[in-house]
mmCIF file of C-alpha atoms in Angstrom:
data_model
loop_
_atom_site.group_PDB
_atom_site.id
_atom_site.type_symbol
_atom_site.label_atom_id
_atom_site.label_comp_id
_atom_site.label_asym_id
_atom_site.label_seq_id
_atom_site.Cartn_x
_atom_site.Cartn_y
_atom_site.Cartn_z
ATOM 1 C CA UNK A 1 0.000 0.000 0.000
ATOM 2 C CA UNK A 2 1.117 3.463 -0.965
ATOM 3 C CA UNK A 3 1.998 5.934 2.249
ATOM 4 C CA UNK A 4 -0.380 8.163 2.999
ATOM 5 C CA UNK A 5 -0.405 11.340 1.850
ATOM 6 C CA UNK A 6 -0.612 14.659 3.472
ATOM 7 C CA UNK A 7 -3.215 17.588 2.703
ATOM 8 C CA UNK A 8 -2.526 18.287 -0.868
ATOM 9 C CA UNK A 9 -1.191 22.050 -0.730
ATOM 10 C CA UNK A 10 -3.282 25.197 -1.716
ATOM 11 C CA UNK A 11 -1.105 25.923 -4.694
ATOM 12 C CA UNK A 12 -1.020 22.002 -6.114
ATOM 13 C CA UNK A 13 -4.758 22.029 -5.745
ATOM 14 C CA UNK A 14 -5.483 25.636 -7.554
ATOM 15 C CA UNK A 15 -3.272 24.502 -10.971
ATOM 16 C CA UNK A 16 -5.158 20.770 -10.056
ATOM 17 C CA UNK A 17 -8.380 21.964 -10.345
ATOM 18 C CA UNK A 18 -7.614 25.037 -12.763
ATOM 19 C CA UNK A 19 -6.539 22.225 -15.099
ATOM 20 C CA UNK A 20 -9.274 19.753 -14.656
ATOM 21 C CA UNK A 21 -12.313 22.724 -14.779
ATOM 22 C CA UNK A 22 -10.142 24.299 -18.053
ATOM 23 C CA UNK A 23 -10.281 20.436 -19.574
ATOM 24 C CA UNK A 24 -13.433 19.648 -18.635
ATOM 25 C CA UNK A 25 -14.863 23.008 -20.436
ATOM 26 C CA UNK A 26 -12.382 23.275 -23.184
ATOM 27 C CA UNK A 27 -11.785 19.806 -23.812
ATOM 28 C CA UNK A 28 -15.449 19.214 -23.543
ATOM 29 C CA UNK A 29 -16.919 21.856 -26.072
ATOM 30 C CA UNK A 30 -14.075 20.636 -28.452
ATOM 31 C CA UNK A 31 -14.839 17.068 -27.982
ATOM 32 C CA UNK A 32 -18.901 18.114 -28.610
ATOM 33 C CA UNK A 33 -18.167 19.531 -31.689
ATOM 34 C CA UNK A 34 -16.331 16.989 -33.533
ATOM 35 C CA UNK A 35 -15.804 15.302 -35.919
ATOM 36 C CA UNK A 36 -14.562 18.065 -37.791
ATOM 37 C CA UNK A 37 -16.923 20.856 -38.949
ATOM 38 C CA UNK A 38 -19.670 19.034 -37.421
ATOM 39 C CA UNK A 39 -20.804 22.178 -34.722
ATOM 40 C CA UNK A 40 -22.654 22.353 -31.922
ATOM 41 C CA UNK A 41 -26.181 20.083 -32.051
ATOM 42 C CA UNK A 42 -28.076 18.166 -29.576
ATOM 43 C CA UNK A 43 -25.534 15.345 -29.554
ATOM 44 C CA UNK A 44 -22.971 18.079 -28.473
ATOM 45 C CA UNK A 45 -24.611 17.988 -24.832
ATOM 46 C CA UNK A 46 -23.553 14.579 -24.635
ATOM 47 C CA UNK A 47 -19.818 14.993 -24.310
ATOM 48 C CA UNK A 48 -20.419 18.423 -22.463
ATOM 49 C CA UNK A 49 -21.942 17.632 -19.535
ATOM 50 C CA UNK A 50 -20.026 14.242 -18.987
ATOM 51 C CA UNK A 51 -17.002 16.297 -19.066
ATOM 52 C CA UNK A 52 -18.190 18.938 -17.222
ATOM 53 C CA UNK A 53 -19.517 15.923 -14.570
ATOM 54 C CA UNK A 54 -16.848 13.136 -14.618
ATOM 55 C CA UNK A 55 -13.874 15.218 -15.122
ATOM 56 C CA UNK A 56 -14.850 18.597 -13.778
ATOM 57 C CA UNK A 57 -17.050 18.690 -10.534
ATOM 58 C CA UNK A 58 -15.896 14.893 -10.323
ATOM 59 C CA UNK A 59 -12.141 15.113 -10.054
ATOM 60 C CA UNK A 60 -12.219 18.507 -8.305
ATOM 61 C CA UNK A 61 -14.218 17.253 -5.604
ATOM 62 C CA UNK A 62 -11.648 14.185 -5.421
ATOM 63 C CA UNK A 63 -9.092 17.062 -5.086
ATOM 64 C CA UNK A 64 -11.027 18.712 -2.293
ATOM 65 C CA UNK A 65 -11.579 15.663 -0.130
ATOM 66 C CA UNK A 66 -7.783 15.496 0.097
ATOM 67 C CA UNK A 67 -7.655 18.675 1.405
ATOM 68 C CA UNK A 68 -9.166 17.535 4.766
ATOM 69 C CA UNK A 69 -11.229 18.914 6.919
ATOM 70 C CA UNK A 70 -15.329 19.314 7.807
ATOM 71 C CA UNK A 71 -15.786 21.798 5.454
ATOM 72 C CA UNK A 72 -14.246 20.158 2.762
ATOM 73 C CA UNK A 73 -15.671 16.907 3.213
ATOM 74 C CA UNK A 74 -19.148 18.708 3.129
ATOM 75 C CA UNK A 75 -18.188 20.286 -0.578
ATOM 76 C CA UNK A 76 -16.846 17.027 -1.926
ATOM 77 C CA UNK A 77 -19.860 15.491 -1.143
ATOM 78 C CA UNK A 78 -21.718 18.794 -2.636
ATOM 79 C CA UNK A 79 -19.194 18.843 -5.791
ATOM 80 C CA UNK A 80 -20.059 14.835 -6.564
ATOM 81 C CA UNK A 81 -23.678 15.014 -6.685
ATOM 82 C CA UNK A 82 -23.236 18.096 -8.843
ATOM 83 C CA UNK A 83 -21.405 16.106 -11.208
ATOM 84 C CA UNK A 84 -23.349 13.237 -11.149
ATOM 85 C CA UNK A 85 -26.040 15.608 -11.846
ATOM 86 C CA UNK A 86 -24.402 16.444 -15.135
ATOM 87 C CA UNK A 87 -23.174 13.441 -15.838
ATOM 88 C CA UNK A 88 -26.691 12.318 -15.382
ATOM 89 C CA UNK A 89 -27.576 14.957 -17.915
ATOM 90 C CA UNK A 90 -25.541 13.517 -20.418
ATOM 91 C CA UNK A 91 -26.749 10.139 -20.502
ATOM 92 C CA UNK A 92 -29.688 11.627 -20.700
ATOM 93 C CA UNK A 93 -28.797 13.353 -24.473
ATOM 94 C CA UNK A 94 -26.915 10.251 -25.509
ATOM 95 C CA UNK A 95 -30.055 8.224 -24.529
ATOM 96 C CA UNK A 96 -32.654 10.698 -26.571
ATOM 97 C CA UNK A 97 -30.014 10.824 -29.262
ATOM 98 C CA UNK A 98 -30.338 7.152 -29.442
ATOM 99 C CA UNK A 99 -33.829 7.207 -29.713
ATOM 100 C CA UNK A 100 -34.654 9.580 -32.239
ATOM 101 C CA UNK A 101 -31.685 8.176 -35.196
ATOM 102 C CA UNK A 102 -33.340 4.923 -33.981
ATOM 103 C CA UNK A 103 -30.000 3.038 -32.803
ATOM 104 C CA UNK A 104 -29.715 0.540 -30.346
ATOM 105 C CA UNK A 105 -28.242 1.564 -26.883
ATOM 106 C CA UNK A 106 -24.900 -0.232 -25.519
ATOM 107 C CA UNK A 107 -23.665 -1.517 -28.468
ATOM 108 C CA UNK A 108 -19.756 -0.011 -27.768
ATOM 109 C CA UNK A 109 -17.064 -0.342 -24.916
ATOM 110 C CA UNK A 110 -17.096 3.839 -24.527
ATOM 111 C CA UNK A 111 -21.117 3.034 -23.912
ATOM 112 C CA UNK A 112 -20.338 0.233 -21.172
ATOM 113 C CA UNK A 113 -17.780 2.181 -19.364
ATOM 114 C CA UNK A 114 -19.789 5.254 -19.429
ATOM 115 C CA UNK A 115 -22.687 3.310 -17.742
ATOM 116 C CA UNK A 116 -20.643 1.917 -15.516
ATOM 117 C CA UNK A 117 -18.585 4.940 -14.340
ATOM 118 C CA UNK A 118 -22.206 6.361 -13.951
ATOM 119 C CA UNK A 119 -23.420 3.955 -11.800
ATOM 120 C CA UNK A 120 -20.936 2.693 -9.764
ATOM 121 C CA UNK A 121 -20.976 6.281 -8.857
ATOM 122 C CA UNK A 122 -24.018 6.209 -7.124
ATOM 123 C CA UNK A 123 -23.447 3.580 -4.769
ATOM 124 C CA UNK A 124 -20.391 5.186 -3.218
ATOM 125 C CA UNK A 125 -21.993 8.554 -3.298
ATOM 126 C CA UNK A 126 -25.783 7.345 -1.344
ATOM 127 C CA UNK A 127 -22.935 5.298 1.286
ATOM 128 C CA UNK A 128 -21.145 8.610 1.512
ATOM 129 C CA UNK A 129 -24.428 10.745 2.198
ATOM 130 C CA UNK A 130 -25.598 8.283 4.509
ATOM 131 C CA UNK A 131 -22.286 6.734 6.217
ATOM 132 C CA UNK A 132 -20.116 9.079 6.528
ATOM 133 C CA UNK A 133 -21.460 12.700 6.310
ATOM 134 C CA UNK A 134 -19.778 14.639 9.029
ATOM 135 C CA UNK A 135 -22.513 16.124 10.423
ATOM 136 C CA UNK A 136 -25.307 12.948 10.125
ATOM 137 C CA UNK A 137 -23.819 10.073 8.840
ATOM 138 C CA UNK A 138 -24.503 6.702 10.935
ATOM 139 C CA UNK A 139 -21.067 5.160 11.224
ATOM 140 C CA UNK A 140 -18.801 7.834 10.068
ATOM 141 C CA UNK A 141 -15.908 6.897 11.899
ATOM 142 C CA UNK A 142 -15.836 3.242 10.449
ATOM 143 C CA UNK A 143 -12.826 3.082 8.691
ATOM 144 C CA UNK A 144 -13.708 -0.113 6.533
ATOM 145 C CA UNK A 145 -17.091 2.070 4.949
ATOM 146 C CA UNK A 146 -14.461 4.796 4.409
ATOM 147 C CA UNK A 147 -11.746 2.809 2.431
ATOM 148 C CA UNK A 148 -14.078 0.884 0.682
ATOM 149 C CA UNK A 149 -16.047 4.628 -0.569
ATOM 150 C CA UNK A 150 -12.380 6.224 -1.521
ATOM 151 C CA UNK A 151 -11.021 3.423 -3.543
ATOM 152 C CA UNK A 152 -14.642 2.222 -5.693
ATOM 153 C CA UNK A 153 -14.911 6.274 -6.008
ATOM 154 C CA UNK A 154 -11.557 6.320 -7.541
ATOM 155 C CA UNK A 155 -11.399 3.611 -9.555
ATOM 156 C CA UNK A 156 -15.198 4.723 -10.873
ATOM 157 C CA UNK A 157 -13.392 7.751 -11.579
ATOM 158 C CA UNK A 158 -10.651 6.793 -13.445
ATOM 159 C CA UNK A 159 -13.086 4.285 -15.628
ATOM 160 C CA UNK A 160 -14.995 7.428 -16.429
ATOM 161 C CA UNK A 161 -12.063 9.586 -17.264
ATOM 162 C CA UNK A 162 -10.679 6.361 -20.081
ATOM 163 C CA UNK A 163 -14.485 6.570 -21.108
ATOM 164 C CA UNK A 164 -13.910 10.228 -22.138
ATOM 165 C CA UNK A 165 -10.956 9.204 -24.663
ATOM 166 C CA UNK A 166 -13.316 5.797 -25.708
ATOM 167 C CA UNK A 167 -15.677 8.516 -26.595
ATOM 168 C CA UNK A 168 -13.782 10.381 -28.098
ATOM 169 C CA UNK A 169 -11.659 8.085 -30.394
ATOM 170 C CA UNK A 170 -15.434 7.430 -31.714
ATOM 171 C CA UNK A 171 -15.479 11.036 -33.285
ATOM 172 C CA UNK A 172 -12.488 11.075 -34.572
ATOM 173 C CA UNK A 173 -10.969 7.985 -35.406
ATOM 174 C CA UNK A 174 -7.478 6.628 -34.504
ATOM 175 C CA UNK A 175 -5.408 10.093 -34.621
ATOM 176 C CA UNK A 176 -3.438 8.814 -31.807
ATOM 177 C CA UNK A 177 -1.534 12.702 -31.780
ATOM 178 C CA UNK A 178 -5.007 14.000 -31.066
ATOM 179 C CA UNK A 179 -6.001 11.401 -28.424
ATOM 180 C CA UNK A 180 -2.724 11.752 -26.842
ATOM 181 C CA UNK A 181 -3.149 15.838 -26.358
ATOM 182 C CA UNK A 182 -6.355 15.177 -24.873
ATOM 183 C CA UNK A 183 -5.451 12.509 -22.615
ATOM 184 C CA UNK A 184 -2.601 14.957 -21.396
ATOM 185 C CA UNK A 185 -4.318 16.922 -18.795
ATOM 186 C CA UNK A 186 -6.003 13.651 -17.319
ATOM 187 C CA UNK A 187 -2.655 12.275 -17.424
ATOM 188 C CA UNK A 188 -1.049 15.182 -15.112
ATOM 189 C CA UNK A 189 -4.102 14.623 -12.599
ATOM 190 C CA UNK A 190 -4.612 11.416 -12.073
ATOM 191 C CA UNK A 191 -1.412 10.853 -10.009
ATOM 192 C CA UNK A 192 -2.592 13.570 -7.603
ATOM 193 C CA UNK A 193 -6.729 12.760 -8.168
ATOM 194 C CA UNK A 194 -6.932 9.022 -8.614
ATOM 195 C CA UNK A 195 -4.042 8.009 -6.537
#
């Protein structure tokens, strides 16, 4: 097992999140509007708001749990839902989208590991809320409940975030300079995020 870690440090966790919110929002509207000259449409909400949810509110809460503390525990919990909110948003547009070009639904990997990102996510996150909130949560000293909710939370995470470059290598093909680029920022995060 890894040592544990200290607080991550104001500064680490400003360019962390700055770099993860700039990703999730750049990355995101770029990855909406491809392939190539295709603009912004319905579909476009799709990869938005799983960005925006997975890799935005997602891995910056992640980041703010490790900065310790009541306070922060309460906006990690805050910061997840959010971005399950979004996340749930998107599903929601890929499911529609689905339906109205009359495809059939799970029929790719990036579709799988989307759905299960998604929902492994909520387990952790109703055992968090009810567990171990600091203010209510019924056994939220037990450090087995705790453990078990960091690790399935990260490893949910980091399917999610390889679910984002599943996705998009479905726009745009194997232009492995491309997928590389985007996988970058994830790349510099994860060690600090995921780990």
């Amino acid at each position: 097992m890894a040592p544990k870690m200290g607080p991550i440090s104001t500064q680490k966790y400003g360019a962390l999140v700055a770099l993860l919110a700039a990703h999730s929002l750049f990355g995101g509207y770029w990855a909406a509007t491809r392939p190539e000259g295709a603009g912004w449409r319905f579909f476009s909400w799709h990869p938005m708001l799983m960005m925006l949810g997975m890799v935005g509110m997602m891995g910056a809460s992640a980041l703010t749990k490790k900065r310790g503390g009541y306070t922060n525990t309460k906006l990690h919990g805050i910061m997840s839902w959010t971005g399950m909110m979004l996340a749930g948003g998107g599903l929601y547009v890929i499911y529609q989208n689905k339906e109205e070009m009359g495809k059939d639904h799970f029929q790719t990997l990036h579709s799988w590991a989307g759905l299960a990102a998604f929902g492994g996510c909520i387990l952790p996150g109703i055992a968090g809320g009810v567990f171990l909130h600091p203010d209510f949560g019924i056994d939220k000293q037990n450090k087995l409940y705790r453990k078990v909710h960091k690790y399935a939370s990260r490893a949910m995470l980091m399917l999610a975030w390889a679910a984002t470059l599943s996705g998009l290598k479905t726009l745009i093909g194997d232009d492995i300079k491309t997928l590389a680029l985007f996988a970058a920022p994830l790349v510099i995060a994860a060690p600090m995020t995921l780990m």
